[in-house]
Short mmCIF file of C-alpha atoms in Angstrom, two decimals:
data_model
loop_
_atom_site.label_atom_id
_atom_site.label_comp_id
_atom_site.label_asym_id
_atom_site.label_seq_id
_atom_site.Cartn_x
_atom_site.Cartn_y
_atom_site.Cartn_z
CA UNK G 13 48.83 88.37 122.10
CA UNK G 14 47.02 90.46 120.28
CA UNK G 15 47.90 93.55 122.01
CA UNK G 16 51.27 92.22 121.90
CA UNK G 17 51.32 92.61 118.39
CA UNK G 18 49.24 95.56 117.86
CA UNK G 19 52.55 97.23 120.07
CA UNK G 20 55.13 96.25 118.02
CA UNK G 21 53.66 96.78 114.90
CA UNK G 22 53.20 100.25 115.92
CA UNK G 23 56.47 100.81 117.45
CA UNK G 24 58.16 100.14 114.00
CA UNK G 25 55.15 101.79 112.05
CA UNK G 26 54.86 98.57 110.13
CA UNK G 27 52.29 99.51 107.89
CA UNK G 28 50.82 103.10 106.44
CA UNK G 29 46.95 104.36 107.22
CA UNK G 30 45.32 103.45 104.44
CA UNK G 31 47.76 100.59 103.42
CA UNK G 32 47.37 97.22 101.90
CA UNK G 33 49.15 93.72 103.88
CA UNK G 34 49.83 90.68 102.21
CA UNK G 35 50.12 88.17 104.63
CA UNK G 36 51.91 84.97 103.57
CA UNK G 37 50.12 82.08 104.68
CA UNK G 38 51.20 78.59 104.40
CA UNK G 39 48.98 76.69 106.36
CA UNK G 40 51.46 75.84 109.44
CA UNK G 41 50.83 77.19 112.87
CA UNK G 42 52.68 80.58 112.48
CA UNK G 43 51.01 81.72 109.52
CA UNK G 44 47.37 81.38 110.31
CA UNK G 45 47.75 82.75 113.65
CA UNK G 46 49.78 85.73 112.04
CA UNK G 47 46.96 86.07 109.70
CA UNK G 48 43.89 85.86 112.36
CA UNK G 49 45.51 88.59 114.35
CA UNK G 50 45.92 91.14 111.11
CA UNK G 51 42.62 90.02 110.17
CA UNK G 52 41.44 91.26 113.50
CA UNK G 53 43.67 94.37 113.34
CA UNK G 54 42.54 95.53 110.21
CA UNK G 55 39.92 97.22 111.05
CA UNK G 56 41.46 99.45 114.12
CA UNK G 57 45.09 100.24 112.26
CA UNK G 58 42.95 100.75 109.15
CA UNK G 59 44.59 98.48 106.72
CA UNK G 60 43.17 95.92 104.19
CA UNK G 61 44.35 92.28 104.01
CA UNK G 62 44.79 89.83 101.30
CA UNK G 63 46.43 86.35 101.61
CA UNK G 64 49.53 85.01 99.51
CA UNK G 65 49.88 81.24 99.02
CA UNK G 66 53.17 79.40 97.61
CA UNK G 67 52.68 76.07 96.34
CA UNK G 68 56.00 74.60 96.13
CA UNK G 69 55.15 71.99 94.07
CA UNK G 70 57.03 69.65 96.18
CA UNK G 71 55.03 67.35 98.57
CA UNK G 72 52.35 66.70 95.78
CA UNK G 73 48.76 65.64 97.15
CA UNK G 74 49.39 67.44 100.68
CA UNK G 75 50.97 70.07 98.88
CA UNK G 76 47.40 70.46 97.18
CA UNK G 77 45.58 70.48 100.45
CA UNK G 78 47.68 72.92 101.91
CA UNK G 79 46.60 75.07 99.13
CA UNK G 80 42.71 74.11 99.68
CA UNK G 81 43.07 74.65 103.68
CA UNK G 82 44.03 78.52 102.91
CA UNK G 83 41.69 79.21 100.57
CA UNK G 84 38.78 78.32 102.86
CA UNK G 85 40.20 79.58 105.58
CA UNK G 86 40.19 83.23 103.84
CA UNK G 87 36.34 82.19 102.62
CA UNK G 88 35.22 81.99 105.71
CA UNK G 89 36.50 85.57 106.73
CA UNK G 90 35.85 87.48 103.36
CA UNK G 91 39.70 87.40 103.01
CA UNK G 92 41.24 87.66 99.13
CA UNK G 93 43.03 84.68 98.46
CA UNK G 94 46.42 84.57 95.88
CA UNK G 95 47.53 80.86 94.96
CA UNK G 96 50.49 80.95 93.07
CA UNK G 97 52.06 77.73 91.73
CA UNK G 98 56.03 77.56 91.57
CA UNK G 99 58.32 74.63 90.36
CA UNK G 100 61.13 73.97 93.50
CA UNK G 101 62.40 70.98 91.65
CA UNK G 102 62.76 72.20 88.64
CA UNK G 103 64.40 75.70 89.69
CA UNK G 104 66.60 74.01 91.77
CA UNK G 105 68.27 71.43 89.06
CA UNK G 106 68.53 74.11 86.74
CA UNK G 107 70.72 76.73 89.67
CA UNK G 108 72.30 73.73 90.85
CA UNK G 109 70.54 74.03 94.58
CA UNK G 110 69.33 72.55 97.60
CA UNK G 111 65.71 72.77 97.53
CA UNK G 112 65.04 74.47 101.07
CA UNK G 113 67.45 77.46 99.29
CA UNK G 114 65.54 77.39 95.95
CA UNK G 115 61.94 77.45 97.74
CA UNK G 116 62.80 80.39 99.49
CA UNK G 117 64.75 82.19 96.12
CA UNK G 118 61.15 81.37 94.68
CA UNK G 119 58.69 82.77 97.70
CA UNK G 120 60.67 85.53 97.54
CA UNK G 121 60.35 86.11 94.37
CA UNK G 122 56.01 85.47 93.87
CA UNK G 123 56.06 88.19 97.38
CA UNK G 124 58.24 90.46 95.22
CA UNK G 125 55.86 90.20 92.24
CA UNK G 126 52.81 90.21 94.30
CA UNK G 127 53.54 93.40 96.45
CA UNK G 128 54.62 94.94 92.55
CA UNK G 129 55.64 98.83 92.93
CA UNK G 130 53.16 99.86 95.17
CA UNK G 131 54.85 101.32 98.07
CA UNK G 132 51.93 101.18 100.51
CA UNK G 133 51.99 97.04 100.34
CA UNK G 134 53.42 95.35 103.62
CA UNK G 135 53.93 92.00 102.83
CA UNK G 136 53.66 89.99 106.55
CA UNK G 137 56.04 87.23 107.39
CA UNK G 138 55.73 84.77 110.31
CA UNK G 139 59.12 84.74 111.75
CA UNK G 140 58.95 84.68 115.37
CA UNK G 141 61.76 84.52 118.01
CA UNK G 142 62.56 80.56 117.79
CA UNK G 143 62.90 81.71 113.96
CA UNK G 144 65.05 84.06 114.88
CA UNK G 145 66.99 82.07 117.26
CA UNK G 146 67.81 79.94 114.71
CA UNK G 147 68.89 82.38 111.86
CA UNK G 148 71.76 83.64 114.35
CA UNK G 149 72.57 80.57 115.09
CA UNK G 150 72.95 79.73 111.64
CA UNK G 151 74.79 82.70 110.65
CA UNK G 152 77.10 82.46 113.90
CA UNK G 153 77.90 78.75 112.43
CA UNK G 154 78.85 80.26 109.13
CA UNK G 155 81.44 82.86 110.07
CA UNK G 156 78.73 85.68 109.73
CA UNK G 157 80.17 89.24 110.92
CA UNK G 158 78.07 91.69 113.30
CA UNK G 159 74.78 91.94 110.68
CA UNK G 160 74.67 88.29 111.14
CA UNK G 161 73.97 88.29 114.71
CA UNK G 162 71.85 90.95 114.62
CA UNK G 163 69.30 88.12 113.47
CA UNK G 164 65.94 88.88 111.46
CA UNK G 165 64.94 93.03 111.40
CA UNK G 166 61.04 93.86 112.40
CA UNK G 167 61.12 95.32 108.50
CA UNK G 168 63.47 95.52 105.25
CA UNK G 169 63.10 96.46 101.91
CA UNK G 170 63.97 93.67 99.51
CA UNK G 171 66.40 94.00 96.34
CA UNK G 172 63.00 94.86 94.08
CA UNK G 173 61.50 97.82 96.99
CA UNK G 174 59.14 95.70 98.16
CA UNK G 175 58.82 96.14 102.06
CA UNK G 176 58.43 93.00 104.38
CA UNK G 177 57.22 93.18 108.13
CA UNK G 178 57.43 90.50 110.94
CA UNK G 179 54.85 91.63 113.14
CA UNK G 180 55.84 87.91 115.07
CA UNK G 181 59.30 88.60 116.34
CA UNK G 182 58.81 89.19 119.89
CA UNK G 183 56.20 86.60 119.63
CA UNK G 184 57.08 82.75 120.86
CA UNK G 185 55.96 79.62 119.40
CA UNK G 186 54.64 78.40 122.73
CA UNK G 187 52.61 82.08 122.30
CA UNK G 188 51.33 81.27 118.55
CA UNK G 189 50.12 77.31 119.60
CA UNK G 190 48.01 78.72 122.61
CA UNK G 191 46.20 81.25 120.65
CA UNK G 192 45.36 78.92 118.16
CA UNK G 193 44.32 76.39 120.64
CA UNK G 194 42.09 78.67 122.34
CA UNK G 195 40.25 79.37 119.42
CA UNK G 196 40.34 76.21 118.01
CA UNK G 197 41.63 77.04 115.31
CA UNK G 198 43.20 74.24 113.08
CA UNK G 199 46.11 74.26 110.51
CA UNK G 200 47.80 72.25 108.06
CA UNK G 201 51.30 70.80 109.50
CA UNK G 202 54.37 70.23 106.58
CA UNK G 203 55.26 66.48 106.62
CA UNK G 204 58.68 68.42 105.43
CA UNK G 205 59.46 69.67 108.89
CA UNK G 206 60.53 66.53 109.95
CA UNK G 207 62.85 65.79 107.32
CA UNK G 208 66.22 66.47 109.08
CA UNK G 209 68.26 66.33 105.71
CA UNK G 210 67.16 69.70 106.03
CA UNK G 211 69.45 72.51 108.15
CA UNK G 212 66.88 74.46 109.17
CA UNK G 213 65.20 71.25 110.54
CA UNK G 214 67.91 69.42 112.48
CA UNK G 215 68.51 72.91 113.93
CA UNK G 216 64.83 73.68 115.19
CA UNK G 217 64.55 69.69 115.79
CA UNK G 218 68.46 69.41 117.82
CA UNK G 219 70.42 72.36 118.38
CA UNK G 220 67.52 74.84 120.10
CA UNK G 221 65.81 72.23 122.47
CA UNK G 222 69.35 71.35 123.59
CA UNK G 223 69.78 74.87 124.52
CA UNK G 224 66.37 75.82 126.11
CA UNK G 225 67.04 72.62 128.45
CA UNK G 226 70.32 73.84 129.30
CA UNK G 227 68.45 77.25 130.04
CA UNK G 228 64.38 78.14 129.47
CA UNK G 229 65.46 81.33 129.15
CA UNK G 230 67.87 80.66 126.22
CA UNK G 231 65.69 82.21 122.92
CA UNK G 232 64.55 84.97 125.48
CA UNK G 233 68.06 85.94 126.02
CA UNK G 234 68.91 85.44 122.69
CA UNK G 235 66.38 88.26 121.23
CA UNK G 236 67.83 90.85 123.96
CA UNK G 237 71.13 90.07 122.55
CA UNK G 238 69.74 90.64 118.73
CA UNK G 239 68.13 93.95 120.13
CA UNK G 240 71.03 95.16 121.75
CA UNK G 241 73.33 94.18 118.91
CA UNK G 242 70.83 96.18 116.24
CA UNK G 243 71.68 98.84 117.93
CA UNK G 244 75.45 98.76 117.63
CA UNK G 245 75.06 98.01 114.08
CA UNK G 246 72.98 101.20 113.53
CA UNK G 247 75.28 103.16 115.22
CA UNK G 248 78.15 101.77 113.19
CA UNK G 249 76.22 102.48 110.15
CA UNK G 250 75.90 105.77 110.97
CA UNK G 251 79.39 106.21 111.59
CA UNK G 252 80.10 104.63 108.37
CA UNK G 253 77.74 106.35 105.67
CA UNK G 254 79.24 109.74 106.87
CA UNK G 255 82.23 108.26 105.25
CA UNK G 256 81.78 106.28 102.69
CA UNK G 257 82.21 108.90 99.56
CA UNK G 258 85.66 110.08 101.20
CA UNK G 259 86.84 106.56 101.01
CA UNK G 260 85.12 104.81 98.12
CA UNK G 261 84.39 105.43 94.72
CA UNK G 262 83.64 104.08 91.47
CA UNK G 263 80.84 101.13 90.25
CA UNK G 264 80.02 97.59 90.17
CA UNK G 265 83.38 95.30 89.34
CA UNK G 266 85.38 98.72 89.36
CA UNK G 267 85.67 100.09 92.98
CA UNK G 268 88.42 102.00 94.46
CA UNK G 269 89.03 101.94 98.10
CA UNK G 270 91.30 105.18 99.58
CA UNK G 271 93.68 103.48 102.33
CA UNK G 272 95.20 107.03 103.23
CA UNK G 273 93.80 107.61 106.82
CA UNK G 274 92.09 104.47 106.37
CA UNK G 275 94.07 102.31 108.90
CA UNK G 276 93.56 105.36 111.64
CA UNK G 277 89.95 104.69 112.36
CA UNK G 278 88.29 102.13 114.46
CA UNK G 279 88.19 98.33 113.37
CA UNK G 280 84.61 98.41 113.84
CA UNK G 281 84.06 101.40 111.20
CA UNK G 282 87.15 100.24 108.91
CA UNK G 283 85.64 96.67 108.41
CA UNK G 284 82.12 98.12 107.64
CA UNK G 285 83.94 100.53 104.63
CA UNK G 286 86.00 97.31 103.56
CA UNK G 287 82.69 95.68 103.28
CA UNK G 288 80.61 98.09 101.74
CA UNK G 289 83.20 98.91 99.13
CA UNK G 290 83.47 94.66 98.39
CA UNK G 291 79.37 94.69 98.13
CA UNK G 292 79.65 97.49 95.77
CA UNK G 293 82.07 95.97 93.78
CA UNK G 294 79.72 92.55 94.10
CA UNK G 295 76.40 94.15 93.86
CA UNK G 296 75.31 91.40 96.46
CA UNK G 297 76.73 90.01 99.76
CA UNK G 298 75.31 86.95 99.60
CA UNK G 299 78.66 84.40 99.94
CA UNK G 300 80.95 87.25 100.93
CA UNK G 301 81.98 86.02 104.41
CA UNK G 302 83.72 87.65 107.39
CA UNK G 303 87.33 85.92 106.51
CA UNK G 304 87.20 87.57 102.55
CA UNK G 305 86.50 91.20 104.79
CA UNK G 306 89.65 90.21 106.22
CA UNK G 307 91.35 89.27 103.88
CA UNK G 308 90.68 92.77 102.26
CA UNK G 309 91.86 94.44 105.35
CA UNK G 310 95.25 92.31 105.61
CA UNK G 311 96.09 94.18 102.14
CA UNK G 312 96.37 97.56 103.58
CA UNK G 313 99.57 95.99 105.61
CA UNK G 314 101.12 95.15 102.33
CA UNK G 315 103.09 96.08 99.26
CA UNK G 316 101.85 97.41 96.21
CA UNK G 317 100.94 94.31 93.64
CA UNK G 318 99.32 92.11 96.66
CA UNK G 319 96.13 90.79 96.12
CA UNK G 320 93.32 88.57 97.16
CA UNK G 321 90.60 86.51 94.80
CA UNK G 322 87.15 87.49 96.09
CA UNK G 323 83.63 85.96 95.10
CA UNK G 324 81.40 86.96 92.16
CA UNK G 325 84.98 86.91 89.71
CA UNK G 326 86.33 90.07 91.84
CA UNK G 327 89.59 90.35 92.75
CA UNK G 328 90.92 93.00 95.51
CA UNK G 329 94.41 94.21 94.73
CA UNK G 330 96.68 96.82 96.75
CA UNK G 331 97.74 99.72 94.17
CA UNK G 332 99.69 102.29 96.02
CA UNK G 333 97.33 104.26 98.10
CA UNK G 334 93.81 102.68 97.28
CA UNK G 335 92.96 99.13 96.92
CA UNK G 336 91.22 98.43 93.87
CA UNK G 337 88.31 95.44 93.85
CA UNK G 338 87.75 94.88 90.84
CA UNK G 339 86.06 92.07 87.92
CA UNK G 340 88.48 90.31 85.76
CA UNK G 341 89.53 92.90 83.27
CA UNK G 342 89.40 91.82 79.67
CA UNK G 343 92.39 91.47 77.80
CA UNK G 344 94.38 93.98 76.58
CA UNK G 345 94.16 94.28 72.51
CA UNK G 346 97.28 95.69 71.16
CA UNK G 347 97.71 98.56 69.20
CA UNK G 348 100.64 99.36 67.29
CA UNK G 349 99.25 101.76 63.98
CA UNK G 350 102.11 103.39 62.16
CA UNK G 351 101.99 107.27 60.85
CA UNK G 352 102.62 108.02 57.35
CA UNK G 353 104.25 111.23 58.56
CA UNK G 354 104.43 112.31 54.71
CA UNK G 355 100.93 112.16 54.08
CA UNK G 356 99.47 112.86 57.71
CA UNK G 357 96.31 111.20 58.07
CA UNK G 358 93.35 113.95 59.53
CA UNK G 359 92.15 111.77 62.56
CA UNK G 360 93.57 108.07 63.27
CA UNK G 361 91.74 105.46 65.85
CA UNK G 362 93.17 103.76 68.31
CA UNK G 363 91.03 101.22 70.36
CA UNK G 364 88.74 103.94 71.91
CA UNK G 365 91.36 106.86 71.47
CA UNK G 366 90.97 109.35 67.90
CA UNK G 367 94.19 111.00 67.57
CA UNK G 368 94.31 114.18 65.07
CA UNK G 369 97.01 115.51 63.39
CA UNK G 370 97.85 119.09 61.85
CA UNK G 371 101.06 120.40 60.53
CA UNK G 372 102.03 123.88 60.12
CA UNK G 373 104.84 126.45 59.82
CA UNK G 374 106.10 127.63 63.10
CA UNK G 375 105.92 131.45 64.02
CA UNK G 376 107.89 131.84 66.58
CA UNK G 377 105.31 132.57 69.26
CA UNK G 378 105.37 130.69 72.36
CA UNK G 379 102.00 132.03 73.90
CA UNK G 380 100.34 129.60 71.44
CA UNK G 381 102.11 126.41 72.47
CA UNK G 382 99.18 124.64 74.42
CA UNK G 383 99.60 123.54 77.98
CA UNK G 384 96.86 120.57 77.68
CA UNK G 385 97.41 116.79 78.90
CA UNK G 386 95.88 115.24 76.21
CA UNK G 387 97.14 118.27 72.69
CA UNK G 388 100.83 118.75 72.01
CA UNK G 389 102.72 119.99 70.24
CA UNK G 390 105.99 118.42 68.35
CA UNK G 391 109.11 119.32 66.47
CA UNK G 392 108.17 117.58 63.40
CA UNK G 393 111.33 117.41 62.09
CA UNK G 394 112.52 115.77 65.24
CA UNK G 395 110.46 112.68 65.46
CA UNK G 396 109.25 112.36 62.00
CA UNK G 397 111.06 109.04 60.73
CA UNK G 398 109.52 106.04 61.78
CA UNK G 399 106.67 107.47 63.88
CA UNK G 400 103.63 104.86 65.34
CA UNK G 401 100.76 105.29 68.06
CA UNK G 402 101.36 101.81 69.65
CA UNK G 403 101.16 100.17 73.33
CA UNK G 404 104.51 99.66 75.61
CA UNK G 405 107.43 97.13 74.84
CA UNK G 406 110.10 95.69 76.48
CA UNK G 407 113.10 97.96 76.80
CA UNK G 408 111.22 101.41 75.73
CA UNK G 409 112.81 104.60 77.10
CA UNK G 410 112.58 108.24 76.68
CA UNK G 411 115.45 111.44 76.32
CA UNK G 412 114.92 112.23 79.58
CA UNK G 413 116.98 115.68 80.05
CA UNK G 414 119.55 117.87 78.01
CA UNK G 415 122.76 115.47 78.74
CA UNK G 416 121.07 112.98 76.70
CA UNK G 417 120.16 110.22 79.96
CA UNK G 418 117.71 107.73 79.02
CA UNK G 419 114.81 106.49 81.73
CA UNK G 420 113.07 103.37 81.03
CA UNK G 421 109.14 103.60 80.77
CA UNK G 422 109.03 100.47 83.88
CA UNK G 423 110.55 103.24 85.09
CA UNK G 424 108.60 105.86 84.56
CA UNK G 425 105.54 104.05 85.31
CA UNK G 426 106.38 102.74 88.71
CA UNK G 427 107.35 106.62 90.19
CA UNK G 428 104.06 107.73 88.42
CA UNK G 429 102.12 104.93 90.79
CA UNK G 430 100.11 103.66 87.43
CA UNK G 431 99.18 100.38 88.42
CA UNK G 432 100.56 97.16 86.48
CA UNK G 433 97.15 96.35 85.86
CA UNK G 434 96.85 99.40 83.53
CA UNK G 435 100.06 99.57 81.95
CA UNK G 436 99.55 97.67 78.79
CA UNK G 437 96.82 100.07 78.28
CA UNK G 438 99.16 102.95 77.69
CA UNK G 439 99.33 104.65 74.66
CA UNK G 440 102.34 105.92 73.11
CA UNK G 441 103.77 107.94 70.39
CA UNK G 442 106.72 106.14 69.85
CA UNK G 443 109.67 105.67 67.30
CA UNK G 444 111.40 101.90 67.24
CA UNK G 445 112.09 102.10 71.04
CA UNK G 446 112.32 105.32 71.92
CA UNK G 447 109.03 107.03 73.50
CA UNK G 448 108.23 110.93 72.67
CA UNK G 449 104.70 111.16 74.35
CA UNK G 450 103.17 109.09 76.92
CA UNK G 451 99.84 109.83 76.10
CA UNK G 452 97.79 112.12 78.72
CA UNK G 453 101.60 112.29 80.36
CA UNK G 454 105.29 113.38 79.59
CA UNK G 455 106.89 114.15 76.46
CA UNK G 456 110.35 113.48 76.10
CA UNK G 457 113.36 115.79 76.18
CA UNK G 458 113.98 117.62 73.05
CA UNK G 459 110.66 116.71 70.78
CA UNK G 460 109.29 120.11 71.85
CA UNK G 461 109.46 123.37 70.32
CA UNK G 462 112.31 125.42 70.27
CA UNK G 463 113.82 128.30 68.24
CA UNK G 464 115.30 125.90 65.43
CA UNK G 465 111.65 124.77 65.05
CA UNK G 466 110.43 125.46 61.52
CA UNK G 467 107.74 123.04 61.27
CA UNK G 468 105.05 122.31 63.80
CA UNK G 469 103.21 119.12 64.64
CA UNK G 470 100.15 119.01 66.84
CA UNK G 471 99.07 115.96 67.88
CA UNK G 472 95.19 115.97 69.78
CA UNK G 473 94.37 112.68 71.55
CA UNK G 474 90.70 112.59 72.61
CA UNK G 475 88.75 109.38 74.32
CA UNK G 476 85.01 109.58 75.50
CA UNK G 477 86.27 109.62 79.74
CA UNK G 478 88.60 112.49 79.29
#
């Protein structure tokens, strides 16, 4: 077995020359054999080993002795010992969770701390194939997608950098309880593991012994059909990075996924944008299942204003040619500041906008009038009575050519593909309800400068993202 392990650990270059392992022991079976055979590969892959221990704080006196067993255990080898005491009770009241789910939030958490941001620590995990067995199981009972099935990886970085290795995972149980019993080696067994309020229990205790008696074979078979999934995955994931900036952009809770050429590439590599572009927008996956993915995907057949409600507060709404995932967008404060276009004010906030104001005699030279989105320039003597910067209202329009027709700013807004979502944010320079600038757009018909002009007002609208 040793060999065994010695193989695979190589294979995926588990741990650096020179590097340190923390192996996390609990006592059971899986963990003191894992930690016998690093202790005895140490020395040849040229590694040092310490031992992690997690006391739960939930089965109280056994608990203790658990903690006692591994401590002599790495005595009588020379081994350093970590004890680290953690509260599952307490932590899991206070997240409102199961305990199994708030002891591992919590191991996690000490092997995070432990391995700190050294990135020569390995910290060793005794998963082995039933383990993995039952995690795709478990995620295949949940609706998980591909990366589900692809059951535990050899090695992954965690969400801090730490790096964890499962030098076990071509390793069987039957494989762990003979070494130990040849050696004679004894260890601690968790009065917990026959508690079958637990999932993880009633699977390992019902679901896999059904299936090995059905076929021996069964977790054998299994692990080829992990392998051999991993490497569609990685292939997919190849496929998929080489893509990702053409079709998503933005941040966390503000993510913008093109759909132009999006529906022309395979489901495999469209479902892995949908759900990298939903993770971004999460900034986790946990709780983001297979059916949301789809969900996301259904949009692209549908109309503009569609949309979905997604975990973490996001919702995933079509918007022309992208679909936007996004947090729930705080609302909208309205702005509506009139101009005292006697006594011009210098500069004049809006919400995050400063718009500045000059007036001056007109010369006559076109070559000056600026050809900028965001600095006009304005017939002063056109729109000077009752002028206000101010958001949209029902029934605005604008002069929209020289006959004198009128287009409605729904109007306006709905050819210019600005999403509803944005179109209270619009700023305007506006009399009672006809519009002259849409800020950063149009101006309308006849506010410009012409030959009559004899007075000139420049309006400059500036905000921090343009």
């Amino acid at each position: 077995m040793i060999v065994q392990v010695e193989k695979f650990m190589r294979k995926w270059n588990m741990v650096p020359k020179g590097g340190r392992v923390l192996v996390g022991v609990s006592g059971g079976a899986d963990s003191v054999c894992l930690c016998l055979i690093l202790y005895e590969l140490s020395t040849k892959m040229n590694f040092s080993l310490e031992v992690i221990h997690v006391e739960h704080g939930i089965r109280g006196e056994e608990s203790k002795n658990d903690a006692v067993f591994v401590e002599q255990l790495c005595k009588q080898r020379g081994i350093v010992c970590h004890i680290r005491n953690v509260d599952v009770p307490r932590y899991a009241k206070i997240h409102h969770l199961g305990e199994e789910e708030a002891a591992r939030i919590l191991r996690y958490q000490v092997f995070a701390d432990a391995a700190g941001q050294d990135r020569n620590v390995r910290i060793a995990l005794a998963h082995h194939m039933e383990d993995n067995a039952e995690t795709m199981l478990f995620q295949l009972i949940r609706g998980s997608g591909l990366d589900g099935l692809c059951g535990m990886r050899p090695q992954r970085t965690g969400t801090n950098g730490e790096i964890y290795i499962r030098p076990f995972l071509q390793c069987s149980r039957e494989q762990i309880e003979q070494f130990l019993e040849e050696r004679g080696q004894g260890y601690c067994t968790d009065s917990t593991n026959a508690n079958e309020s637990y999932s993880r229990n009633r699977m390992r205790k019902r679901v896999l012994p059904e299936l090995i008696r059905m076929n021996p074979q069964a977790v054998q078979h299994m692990q080829t059909a992990m392998e051999q999934l991993q490497q569609v995955r990685d292939y997919l994931e190849e496929e998929t990075v080489s893509l990702e900036k053409k079709f998503i952009s933005g941040e966390r809770k503000n993510v913008k996924l093109d759909t132009d050429g999006l529906a022309e590439l395979s489901q495999a590599v469209r479902m892995r944008l949908i759900r990298k572009a939903v993770w971004k927008a999460a900034g986790a996956c946990k709780d983001i299942t297979a059916a949301h993915l789809q969900a996301v995907a259904d949009l692209l057949e549908k109309q503009t204003g569609r949309y979905v409600k997604l975990p973490y507060g996001l919702t995933a709404t079509r918007v022309y040619n992208v679909i936007e995932i996004m947090g729930k967008r705080k609302e909208t404060e309205k702005i509506c500041l009139p101009i005292d276009t006697d006594r011009l004010p210098e500069n004049l906030l809006a919400g995050e906008w400063k718009f500045s104001f000059k007036k001056f005699l007109y010369d006559g030279n076109t070559d000056k009038i600026p050809r900028k989105m965001y600095t006009k320039w304005f017939d002063y003597d056109k729109i000077k009575d009752s002028l206000a910067i101010r958001n949209r209202r029902k029934g605005d329009y604008f002069v929209l050519d020289a006959a004198g027709h009128h287009k409605k700013l729904e109007d306006y807004f709905v050819n210019e593909k600005i999403p509803a979502s944005h179109r209270d944010e619009q700023l305007l320079l506006a009399g009672e309800d006809e519009i002259f600038w849409i800020v950063g757009g149009r101006m309308a018909y006849g506010t410009g400068i012409s030959d009559a002009t004899r007075w000139v007002l420049e309006i400059t609208a500036s905000n921090s993202s343009h």
